[in-house]
Amino acid sequence: MQSDNSLIAILSPATYFVGAIGYVAGIKDVLFLFHLSLLVEELIFLFGIYLLAGCLFARKSTVFIVSLTALCGSFLMVQFLLNFHIYSMLPIMIYLLIKAFRTCSYRHIALSMLVFIISLFGNPPYFAPIPALAMLVVFVALFISSFKDLRGFLRPSKTDIIATVFFFSTFIVVAALYYWFISNAMNHTHGIYIGRDPVTLKTDLSTFLKYANDSAFEKFKGLVWPSKFFFDDLTLHVGFVTLLFALFGLVTARRAISLSFVAVMVVFGLLSLGGKTPVAE
């Protein structure tokens, strides 16, 4: 049996928002509210993609096409764990980091940290390293590519300092709340999981990396040719044309920001090799 906290921990920010609407409106159909929360998460994702595309592309038509493509090309699984809230706020976080380095503002970094910790609610704790690693890689890549223009960070304005203190303080409070949740969420009367310690429920890194698919390079064929990946309704397929345009964009863009996206692609590509990744050695 699971504790009450484990049931609370699977509630995402969108479910809290929709739950409040359902309470005020007197809606008792929980399944309808759940589907509505998925729609809210899609809108959050779309808003983030719009902001991110807006700071990367000058033409509004390009921003529109990129936003529409990202939304329509994303996989939606109607399940309380594996759905949009895994990465719905990631575009907003990346946008805030780019904004921080372009304007040399600490408040955007603190705000990205706050959005990150909020995005973890509703996800299993072991999902947290995925967006955290992506943000770290983007941050390092932006820092390296913008190193010559970082003098502005040495002269923060009063507004920037006040906003940074507020956002960072809020981040600390929310992070403490999240830590309390995940520390108590797995209080089971009895728990048996394959590959996990029966007492602590911990698993080793090798089991974690190999859990979904351990076919190493073989799985990447699914990017071009549709094939089953782990679950029957999951696939890695994005299509040859999409990959071709992505490669063309990375090669021809010749902008410092492209370094961060290439770095994220390389890091996660290595980690997705399962037992063959250098991390597992």
PDB file of C-alpha atoms in Angstrom:
ATOM      1  CA  MET A   1       0.000   0.000   0.000  1.00  0.00           C
ATOM      2  CA  GLN A   2       1.149   3.506  -0.723  1.00  0.00           C
ATOM      3  CA  SER A   3       1.114   6.422   1.670  1.00  0.00           C
ATOM      4  CA  ASP A   4      -1.143   9.419   1.158  1.00  0.00           C
ATOM      5  CA  ASN A   5       1.925  11.489   0.318  1.00  0.00           C
ATOM      6  CA  SER A   6       2.734   9.305  -2.687  1.00  0.00           C
ATOM      7  CA  LEU A   7      -0.726  10.052  -4.074  1.00  0.00           C
ATOM      8  CA  ILE A   8      -0.246  13.785  -3.465  1.00  0.00           C
ATOM      9  CA  ALA A   9       3.195  13.696  -5.102  1.00  0.00           C
ATOM     10  CA  ILE A  10       1.764  12.623  -8.488  1.00  0.00           C
ATOM     11  CA  LEU A  11      -0.296  15.814  -8.698  1.00  0.00           C
ATOM     12  CA  SER A  12       1.282  18.260 -11.149  1.00  0.00           C
ATOM     13  CA  PRO A  13       0.850  22.071 -11.076  1.00  0.00           C
ATOM     14  CA  ALA A  14      -1.751  21.729 -13.840  1.00  0.00           C
ATOM     15  CA  THR A  15      -3.811  19.254 -11.783  1.00  0.00           C
ATOM     16  CA  TYR A  16      -3.842  21.667  -8.833  1.00  0.00           C
ATOM     17  CA  PHE A  17      -5.004  24.457 -11.141  1.00  0.00           C
ATOM     18  CA  VAL A  18      -7.701  22.345 -12.795  1.00  0.00           C
ATOM     19  CA  GLY A  19      -8.704  20.882  -9.431  1.00  0.00           C
ATOM     20  CA  ALA A  20      -9.334  24.391  -8.106  1.00  0.00           C
ATOM     21  CA  ILE A  21     -11.468  25.144 -11.167  1.00  0.00           C
ATOM     22  CA  GLY A  22     -13.396  21.906 -10.645  1.00  0.00           C
ATOM     23  CA  TYR A  23     -13.970  22.746  -6.975  1.00  0.00           C
ATOM     24  CA  VAL A  24     -15.252  26.242  -7.725  1.00  0.00           C
ATOM     25  CA  ALA A  25     -17.380  25.068 -10.661  1.00  0.00           C
ATOM     26  CA  GLY A  26     -18.669  22.022  -8.809  1.00  0.00           C
ATOM     27  CA  ILE A  27     -17.309  19.558 -11.383  1.00  0.00           C
ATOM     28  CA  LYS A  28     -17.090  16.064  -9.903  1.00  0.00           C
ATOM     29  CA  ASP A  29     -16.004  14.181 -13.037  1.00  0.00           C
ATOM     30  CA  VAL A  30     -12.370  13.462 -12.088  1.00  0.00           C
ATOM     31  CA  LEU A  31     -11.526  11.861 -15.438  1.00  0.00           C
ATOM     32  CA  PHE A  32     -12.711  14.986 -17.273  1.00  0.00           C
ATOM     33  CA  LEU A  33     -10.596  17.180 -14.990  1.00  0.00           C
ATOM     34  CA  PHE A  34      -7.571  14.948 -15.606  1.00  0.00           C
ATOM     35  CA  HIS A  35      -7.966  15.289 -19.374  1.00  0.00           C
ATOM     36  CA  LEU A  36      -8.375  19.033 -18.898  1.00  0.00           C
ATOM     37  CA  SER A  37      -5.098  19.126 -16.935  1.00  0.00           C
ATOM     38  CA  LEU A  38      -3.346  17.474 -19.889  1.00  0.00           C
ATOM     39  CA  LEU A  39      -4.681  20.241 -22.121  1.00  0.00           C
ATOM     40  CA  VAL A  40      -3.331  22.857 -19.692  1.00  0.00           C
ATOM     41  CA  GLU A  41       0.082  21.192 -19.783  1.00  0.00           C
ATOM     42  CA  GLU A  42       0.033  21.237 -23.590  1.00  0.00           C
ATOM     43  CA  LEU A  43      -0.753  24.953 -23.485  1.00  0.00           C
ATOM     44  CA  ILE A  44       2.140  25.516 -21.048  1.00  0.00           C
ATOM     45  CA  PHE A  45       4.433  23.639 -23.410  1.00  0.00           C
ATOM     46  CA  LEU A  46       3.145  25.634 -26.394  1.00  0.00           C
ATOM     47  CA  PHE A  47       3.644  28.919 -24.524  1.00  0.00           C
ATOM     48  CA  GLY A  48       7.223  27.934 -23.681  1.00  0.00           C
ATOM     49  CA  ILE A  49       7.980  26.949 -27.274  1.00  0.00           C
ATOM     50  CA  TYR A  50       6.515  30.268 -28.454  1.00  0.00           C
ATOM     51  CA  LEU A  51       8.757  32.227 -26.070  1.00  0.00           C
ATOM     52  CA  LEU A  52      11.824  30.162 -26.972  1.00  0.00           C
ATOM     53  CA  ALA A  53      11.214  30.406 -30.710  1.00  0.00           C
ATOM     54  CA  GLY A  54      10.527  34.127 -30.353  1.00  0.00           C
ATOM     55  CA  CYS A  55      14.014  34.771 -28.974  1.00  0.00           C
ATOM     56  CA  LEU A  56      15.683  32.562 -31.580  1.00  0.00           C
ATOM     57  CA  PHE A  57      13.880  33.584 -34.777  1.00  0.00           C
ATOM     58  CA  ALA A  58      13.089  37.040 -36.143  1.00  0.00           C
ATOM     59  CA  ARG A  59      10.130  36.201 -38.383  1.00  0.00           C
ATOM     60  CA  LYS A  60       6.751  35.666 -36.740  1.00  0.00           C
ATOM     61  CA  SER A  61       5.823  33.117 -39.410  1.00  0.00           C
ATOM     62  CA  THR A  62       8.834  31.013 -38.381  1.00  0.00           C
ATOM     63  CA  VAL A  63       7.875  31.277 -34.720  1.00  0.00           C
ATOM     64  CA  PHE A  64       4.337  30.132 -35.569  1.00  0.00           C
ATOM     65  CA  ILE A  65       5.505  27.162 -37.658  1.00  0.00           C
ATOM     66  CA  VAL A  66       8.063  26.071 -35.053  1.00  0.00           C
ATOM     67  CA  SER A  67       5.499  26.303 -32.246  1.00  0.00           C
ATOM     68  CA  LEU A  68       2.868  24.388 -34.216  1.00  0.00           C
ATOM     69  CA  THR A  69       5.371  21.717 -35.264  1.00  0.00           C
ATOM     70  CA  ALA A  70       6.650  21.227 -31.704  1.00  0.00           C
ATOM     71  CA  LEU A  71       3.131  20.809 -30.333  1.00  0.00           C
ATOM     72  CA  CYS A  72       1.769  18.568 -33.083  1.00  0.00           C
ATOM     73  CA  GLY A  73       4.972  16.538 -33.225  1.00  0.00           C
ATOM     74  CA  SER A  74       4.998  15.744 -29.504  1.00  0.00           C
ATOM     75  CA  PHE A  75       3.757  12.430 -28.185  1.00  0.00           C
ATOM     76  CA  LEU A  76       0.836  12.607 -25.760  1.00  0.00           C
ATOM     77  CA  MET A  77       0.208   9.629 -23.530  1.00  0.00           C
ATOM     78  CA  VAL A  78      -2.990   9.751 -21.476  1.00  0.00           C
ATOM     79  CA  GLN A  79      -1.470   8.393 -18.301  1.00  0.00           C
ATOM     80  CA  PHE A  80      -0.970  10.113 -14.952  1.00  0.00           C
ATOM     81  CA  LEU A  81       2.830   9.674 -14.957  1.00  0.00           C
ATOM     82  CA  LEU A  82       3.981   9.480 -18.583  1.00  0.00           C
ATOM     83  CA  ASN A  83       2.527  12.601 -20.154  1.00  0.00           C
ATOM     84  CA  PHE A  84       3.269  16.242 -20.902  1.00  0.00           C
ATOM     85  CA  HIS A  85       4.188  17.311 -17.382  1.00  0.00           C
ATOM     86  CA  ILE A  86       7.518  15.471 -17.709  1.00  0.00           C
ATOM     87  CA  TYR A  87       8.832  18.232 -19.966  1.00  0.00           C
ATOM     88  CA  SER A  88       6.026  20.776 -20.402  1.00  0.00           C
ATOM     89  CA  MET A  89       8.010  23.530 -18.637  1.00  0.00           C
ATOM     90  CA  LEU A  90      11.415  22.734 -20.144  1.00  0.00           C
ATOM     91  CA  PRO A  91      11.095  25.266 -23.030  1.00  0.00           C
ATOM     92  CA  ILE A  92      10.284  28.029 -20.514  1.00  0.00           C
ATOM     93  CA  MET A  93      13.365  27.136 -18.451  1.00  0.00           C
ATOM     94  CA  ILE A  94      15.643  27.197 -21.508  1.00  0.00           C
ATOM     95  CA  TYR A  95      14.112  30.508 -22.610  1.00  0.00           C
ATOM     96  CA  LEU A  96      14.808  32.042 -19.186  1.00  0.00           C
ATOM     97  CA  LEU A  97      18.443  30.909 -19.278  1.00  0.00           C
ATOM     98  CA  ILE A  98      18.933  32.392 -22.751  1.00  0.00           C
ATOM     99  CA  LYS A  99      17.273  35.599 -21.555  1.00  0.00           C
ATOM    100  CA  ALA A 100      19.577  35.672 -18.520  1.00  0.00           C
ATOM    101  CA  PHE A 101      22.755  35.537 -20.592  1.00  0.00           C
ATOM    102  CA  ARG A 102      21.483  38.000 -23.164  1.00  0.00           C
ATOM    103  CA  THR A 103      20.492  40.587 -20.556  1.00  0.00           C
ATOM    104  CA  CYS A 104      23.046  39.627 -17.853  1.00  0.00           C
ATOM    105  CA  SER A 105      20.274  39.321 -15.263  1.00  0.00           C
ATOM    106  CA  TYR A 106      20.411  37.090 -12.205  1.00  0.00           C
ATOM    107  CA  ARG A 107      16.627  37.166 -11.792  1.00  0.00           C
ATOM    108  CA  HIS A 108      16.084  35.094 -14.938  1.00  0.00           C
ATOM    109  CA  ILE A 109      18.470  32.418 -13.623  1.00  0.00           C
ATOM    110  CA  ALA A 110      16.674  32.359 -10.254  1.00  0.00           C
ATOM    111  CA  LEU A 111      13.299  32.248 -12.017  1.00  0.00           C
ATOM    112  CA  SER A 112      14.426  29.340 -14.193  1.00  0.00           C
ATOM    113  CA  MET A 113      15.416  27.483 -11.012  1.00  0.00           C
ATOM    114  CA  LEU A 114      11.975  28.173  -9.539  1.00  0.00           C
ATOM    115  CA  VAL A 115      10.198  26.956 -12.667  1.00  0.00           C
ATOM    116  CA  PHE A 116      12.404  23.856 -12.617  1.00  0.00           C
ATOM    117  CA  ILE A 117      11.493  22.862  -9.062  1.00  0.00           C
ATOM    118  CA  ILE A 118       7.799  23.536  -9.727  1.00  0.00           C
ATOM    119  CA  SER A 119       7.956  21.330 -12.831  1.00  0.00           C
ATOM    120  CA  LEU A 120       9.103  18.366 -10.708  1.00  0.00           C
ATOM    121  CA  PHE A 121       5.787  18.107  -8.862  1.00  0.00           C
ATOM    122  CA  GLY A 122       3.741  15.321 -10.372  1.00  0.00           C
ATOM    123  CA  ASN A 123       6.769  13.414 -11.675  1.00  0.00           C
ATOM    124  CA  PRO A 124       8.541  10.420 -10.130  1.00  0.00           C
ATOM    125  CA  PRO A 125      11.690  11.654  -8.327  1.00  0.00           C
ATOM    126  CA  TYR A 126      14.020   9.793 -10.693  1.00  0.00           C
ATOM    127  CA  PHE A 127      12.747  11.974 -13.573  1.00  0.00           C
ATOM    128  CA  ALA A 128      14.314  15.036 -11.913  1.00  0.00           C
ATOM    129  CA  PRO A 129      17.891  14.464 -13.169  1.00  0.00           C
ATOM    130  CA  ILE A 130      16.701  14.564 -16.799  1.00  0.00           C
ATOM    131  CA  PRO A 131      15.605  18.235 -16.990  1.00  0.00           C
ATOM    132  CA  ALA A 132      18.299  19.132 -14.437  1.00  0.00           C
ATOM    133  CA  LEU A 133      21.012  17.704 -16.669  1.00  0.00           C
ATOM    134  CA  ALA A 134      19.531  19.413 -19.733  1.00  0.00           C
ATOM    135  CA  MET A 135      19.516  22.770 -17.933  1.00  0.00           C
ATOM    136  CA  LEU A 136      23.072  22.257 -16.677  1.00  0.00           C
ATOM    137  CA  VAL A 137      24.350  21.482 -20.178  1.00  0.00           C
ATOM    138  CA  VAL A 138      22.525  24.512 -21.626  1.00  0.00           C
ATOM    139  CA  PHE A 139      23.874  26.722 -18.835  1.00  0.00           C
ATOM    140  CA  VAL A 140      27.482  25.603 -19.352  1.00  0.00           C
ATOM    141  CA  ALA A 141      27.218  25.941 -23.135  1.00  0.00           C
ATOM    142  CA  LEU A 142      25.741  29.444 -22.847  1.00  0.00           C
ATOM    143  CA  PHE A 143      28.379  30.424 -20.306  1.00  0.00           C
ATOM    144  CA  ILE A 144      31.205  29.295 -22.602  1.00  0.00           C
ATOM    145  CA  SER A 145      29.730  30.842 -25.744  1.00  0.00           C
ATOM    146  CA  SER A 146      28.902  34.154 -23.989  1.00  0.00           C
ATOM    147  CA  PHE A 147      32.015  34.407 -21.834  1.00  0.00           C
ATOM    148  CA  LYS A 148      33.198  37.673 -23.416  1.00  0.00           C
ATOM    149  CA  ASP A 149      29.860  39.381 -22.749  1.00  0.00           C
ATOM    150  CA  LEU A 150      29.424  38.495 -19.068  1.00  0.00           C
ATOM    151  CA  ARG A 151      30.665  41.773 -17.619  1.00  0.00           C
ATOM    152  CA  GLY A 152      27.075  42.918 -17.168  1.00  0.00           C
ATOM    153  CA  PHE A 153      26.683  40.381 -14.350  1.00  0.00           C
ATOM    154  CA  LEU A 154      29.201  42.428 -12.355  1.00  0.00           C
ATOM    155  CA  ARG A 155      26.846  45.448 -12.318  1.00  0.00           C
ATOM    156  CA  PRO A 156      23.372  44.169 -11.334  1.00  0.00           C
ATOM    157  CA  SER A 157      20.622  46.747 -10.900  1.00  0.00           C
ATOM    158  CA  LYS A 158      18.654  47.137  -7.666  1.00  0.00           C
ATOM    159  CA  THR A 159      15.559  45.761  -9.394  1.00  0.00           C
ATOM    160  CA  ASP A 160      17.502  42.720 -10.520  1.00  0.00           C
ATOM    161  CA  ILE A 161      18.849  42.104  -6.997  1.00  0.00           C
ATOM    162  CA  ILE A 162      15.425  42.400  -5.354  1.00  0.00           C
ATOM    163  CA  ALA A 163      13.766  40.157  -7.936  1.00  0.00           C
ATOM    164  CA  THR A 164      16.594  37.622  -7.660  1.00  0.00           C
ATOM    165  CA  VAL A 165      16.309  37.457  -3.866  1.00  0.00           C
ATOM    166  CA  PHE A 166      12.534  36.978  -4.120  1.00  0.00           C
ATOM    167  CA  PHE A 167      12.678  34.241  -6.775  1.00  0.00           C
ATOM    168  CA  PHE A 168      15.576  32.440  -5.090  1.00  0.00           C
ATOM    169  CA  SER A 169      13.881  32.558  -1.670  1.00  0.00           C
ATOM    170  CA  THR A 170      10.720  31.146  -3.197  1.00  0.00           C
ATOM    171  CA  PHE A 171      12.822  28.458  -4.867  1.00  0.00           C
ATOM    172  CA  ILE A 172      14.302  27.438  -1.479  1.00  0.00           C
ATOM    173  CA  VAL A 173      10.839  27.168   0.094  1.00  0.00           C
ATOM    174  CA  VAL A 174       9.370  25.142  -2.791  1.00  0.00           C
ATOM    175  CA  ALA A 175      12.491  22.945  -2.957  1.00  0.00           C
ATOM    176  CA  ALA A 176      12.186  22.182   0.771  1.00  0.00           C
ATOM    177  CA  LEU A 177       8.524  21.275   0.288  1.00  0.00           C
ATOM    178  CA  TYR A 178       9.381  19.035  -2.651  1.00  0.00           C
ATOM    179  CA  TYR A 179      12.153  17.337  -0.660  1.00  0.00           C
ATOM    180  CA  TRP A 180       9.718  16.640   2.160  1.00  0.00           C
ATOM    181  CA  PHE A 181       7.282  15.126  -0.325  1.00  0.00           C
ATOM    182  CA  ILE A 182       9.751  12.771  -1.969  1.00  0.00           C
ATOM    183  CA  SER A 183      11.272  11.826   1.401  1.00  0.00           C
ATOM    184  CA  ASN A 184       7.903  10.581   2.649  1.00  0.00           C
ATOM    185  CA  ALA A 185       6.124   9.609  -0.561  1.00  0.00           C
ATOM    186  CA  MET A 186       7.515   6.064  -0.696  1.00  0.00           C
ATOM    187  CA  ASN A 187       6.468   5.032   2.813  1.00  0.00           C
ATOM    188  CA  HIS A 188       4.959   1.660   1.923  1.00  0.00           C
ATOM    189  CA  THR A 189       3.708  -0.974   4.291  1.00  0.00           C
ATOM    190  CA  HIS A 190       5.302  -3.427   1.860  1.00  0.00           C
ATOM    191  CA  GLY A 191       7.036  -2.879  -1.467  1.00  0.00           C
ATOM    192  CA  ILE A 192       8.345  -5.394  -4.003  1.00  0.00           C
ATOM    193  CA  TYR A 193       9.904  -4.101  -7.217  1.00  0.00           C
ATOM    194  CA  ILE A 194      12.066  -5.956  -9.718  1.00  0.00           C
ATOM    195  CA  GLY A 195      15.640  -4.696  -9.581  1.00  0.00           C
ATOM    196  CA  ARG A 196      15.102  -2.679  -6.391  1.00  0.00           C
ATOM    197  CA  ASP A 197      16.192  -3.226  -2.824  1.00  0.00           C
ATOM    198  CA  PRO A 198      13.106  -4.523  -0.933  1.00  0.00           C
ATOM    199  CA  VAL A 199      13.796  -2.255   2.056  1.00  0.00           C
ATOM    200  CA  THR A 200      15.118   1.016   0.627  1.00  0.00           C
ATOM    201  CA  LEU A 201      13.530   0.570  -2.853  1.00  0.00           C
ATOM    202  CA  LYS A 202      16.773   1.864  -4.355  1.00  0.00           C
ATOM    203  CA  THR A 203      18.131   0.584  -7.666  1.00  0.00           C
ATOM    204  CA  ASP A 204      21.610   0.658  -9.131  1.00  0.00           C
ATOM    205  CA  LEU A 205      22.545   2.841 -12.104  1.00  0.00           C
ATOM    206  CA  SER A 206      22.987  -0.115 -14.446  1.00  0.00           C
ATOM    207  CA  THR A 207      19.404  -1.297 -13.889  1.00  0.00           C
ATOM    208  CA  PHE A 208      18.095   2.229 -14.412  1.00  0.00           C
ATOM    209  CA  LEU A 209      19.974   2.708 -17.694  1.00  0.00           C
ATOM    210  CA  LYS A 210      18.928  -0.672 -19.102  1.00  0.00           C
ATOM    211  CA  TYR A 211      15.302  -0.641 -17.937  1.00  0.00           C
ATOM    212  CA  ALA A 212      13.611   0.742 -21.063  1.00  0.00           C
ATOM    213  CA  ASN A 213      15.769  -0.617 -23.852  1.00  0.00           C
ATOM    214  CA  ASP A 214      19.353  -1.848 -23.886  1.00  0.00           C
ATOM    215  CA  SER A 215      19.813  -2.212 -27.642  1.00  0.00           C
ATOM    216  CA  ALA A 216      22.377   0.629 -27.705  1.00  0.00           C
ATOM    217  CA  PHE A 217      22.736   1.974 -31.252  1.00  0.00           C
ATOM    218  CA  GLU A 218      20.052  -0.382 -32.559  1.00  0.00           C
ATOM    219  CA  LYS A 219      17.293   1.759 -31.032  1.00  0.00           C
ATOM    220  CA  PHE A 220      18.256   4.798 -33.113  1.00  0.00           C
ATOM    221  CA  LYS A 221      16.892   3.109 -36.229  1.00  0.00           C
ATOM    222  CA  GLY A 222      13.495   4.024 -34.813  1.00  0.00           C
ATOM    223  CA  LEU A 223      14.202   7.710 -35.442  1.00  0.00           C
ATOM    224  CA  VAL A 224      13.779   7.107 -39.188  1.00  0.00           C
ATOM    225  CA  TRP A 225      11.882   3.812 -39.333  1.00  0.00           C
ATOM    226  CA  PRO A 226       8.871   3.488 -36.941  1.00  0.00           C
ATOM    227  CA  SER A 227       9.294   0.673 -34.436  1.00  0.00           C
ATOM    228  CA  LYS A 228       8.111  -0.230 -30.954  1.00  0.00           C
ATOM    229  CA  PHE A 229      10.093   1.199 -28.047  1.00  0.00           C
ATOM    230  CA  PHE A 230       9.549  -0.256 -24.558  1.00  0.00           C
ATOM    231  CA  PHE A 231       5.728   0.092 -24.490  1.00  0.00           C
ATOM    232  CA  ASP A 232       3.561  -0.829 -27.475  1.00  0.00           C
ATOM    233  CA  ASP A 233       2.342   2.764 -27.823  1.00  0.00           C
ATOM    234  CA  LEU A 234       5.751   4.461 -27.535  1.00  0.00           C
ATOM    235  CA  THR A 235       8.150   5.078 -30.413  1.00  0.00           C
ATOM    236  CA  LEU A 236      11.295   7.105 -31.104  1.00  0.00           C
ATOM    237  CA  HIS A 237      10.145   7.932 -34.623  1.00  0.00           C
ATOM    238  CA  VAL A 238      10.505  11.565 -35.730  1.00  0.00           C
ATOM    239  CA  GLY A 239      10.942  11.027 -39.458  1.00  0.00           C
ATOM    240  CA  PHE A 240      13.798  11.477 -41.916  1.00  0.00           C
ATOM    241  CA  VAL A 241      12.672  14.938 -43.046  1.00  0.00           C
ATOM    242  CA  THR A 242      12.623  16.259 -39.470  1.00  0.00           C
ATOM    243  CA  LEU A 243      16.128  14.956 -38.794  1.00  0.00           C
ATOM    244  CA  LEU A 244      17.355  16.420 -42.082  1.00  0.00           C
ATOM    245  CA  PHE A 245      16.002  19.895 -41.291  1.00  0.00           C
ATOM    246  CA  ALA A 246      17.349  19.714 -37.713  1.00  0.00           C
ATOM    247  CA  LEU A 247      20.826  18.876 -39.027  1.00  0.00           C
ATOM    248  CA  PHE A 248      20.563  21.629 -41.644  1.00  0.00           C
ATOM    249  CA  GLY A 249      19.591  24.166 -38.969  1.00  0.00           C
ATOM    250  CA  LEU A 250      22.457  23.232 -36.668  1.00  0.00           C
ATOM    251  CA  VAL A 251      25.001  23.409 -39.489  1.00  0.00           C
ATOM    252  CA  THR A 252      23.836  26.656 -41.073  1.00  0.00           C
ATOM    253  CA  ALA A 253      22.745  28.648 -37.995  1.00  0.00           C
ATOM    254  CA  ARG A 254      26.351  29.362 -36.908  1.00  0.00           C
ATOM    255  CA  ARG A 255      25.199  31.003 -33.676  1.00  0.00           C
ATOM    256  CA  ALA A 256      26.526  30.513 -30.201  1.00  0.00           C
ATOM    257  CA  ILE A 257      23.119  29.333 -28.973  1.00  0.00           C
ATOM    258  CA  SER A 258      23.342  26.337 -31.316  1.00  0.00           C
ATOM    259  CA  LEU A 259      26.203  25.028 -29.159  1.00  0.00           C
ATOM    260  CA  SER A 260      23.850  24.435 -26.230  1.00  0.00           C
ATOM    261  CA  PHE A 261      21.374  22.410 -28.295  1.00  0.00           C
ATOM    262  CA  VAL A 262      24.156  20.325 -29.832  1.00  0.00           C
ATOM    263  CA  ALA A 263      25.612  19.706 -26.359  1.00  0.00           C
ATOM    264  CA  VAL A 264      22.252  18.531 -24.974  1.00  0.00           C
ATOM    265  CA  MET A 265      21.768  16.251 -27.992  1.00  0.00           C
ATOM    266  CA  VAL A 266      25.215  14.689 -27.553  1.00  0.00           C
ATOM    267  CA  VAL A 267      24.900  14.176 -23.778  1.00  0.00           C
ATOM    268  CA  PHE A 268      21.454  12.597 -23.925  1.00  0.00           C
ATOM    269  CA  GLY A 269      22.452  10.571 -26.979  1.00  0.00           C
ATOM    270  CA  LEU A 270      25.272   9.013 -24.949  1.00  0.00           C
ATOM    271  CA  LEU A 271      23.037   8.361 -21.943  1.00  0.00           C
ATOM    272  CA  SER A 272      20.409   6.690 -24.140  1.00  0.00           C
ATOM    273  CA  LEU A 273      22.905   3.968 -25.068  1.00  0.00           C
ATOM    274  CA  GLY A 274      21.847   2.148 -21.900  1.00  0.00           C
ATOM    275  CA  GLY A 275      24.442  -0.360 -20.743  1.00  0.00           C
ATOM    276  CA  LYS A 276      26.814   0.748 -23.513  1.00  0.00           C
ATOM    277  CA  THR A 277      27.036   4.352 -22.325  1.00  0.00           C
ATOM    278  CA  PRO A 278      30.375   5.409 -20.745  1.00  0.00           C
ATOM    279  CA  VAL A 279      28.439   6.317 -17.576  1.00  0.00           C
ATOM    280  CA  ALA A 280      27.556   2.670 -16.999  1.00  0.00           C
ATOM    281  CA  GLU A 281      31.164   1.517 -17.208  1.00  0.00           C
TER     282      GLU A 281
END
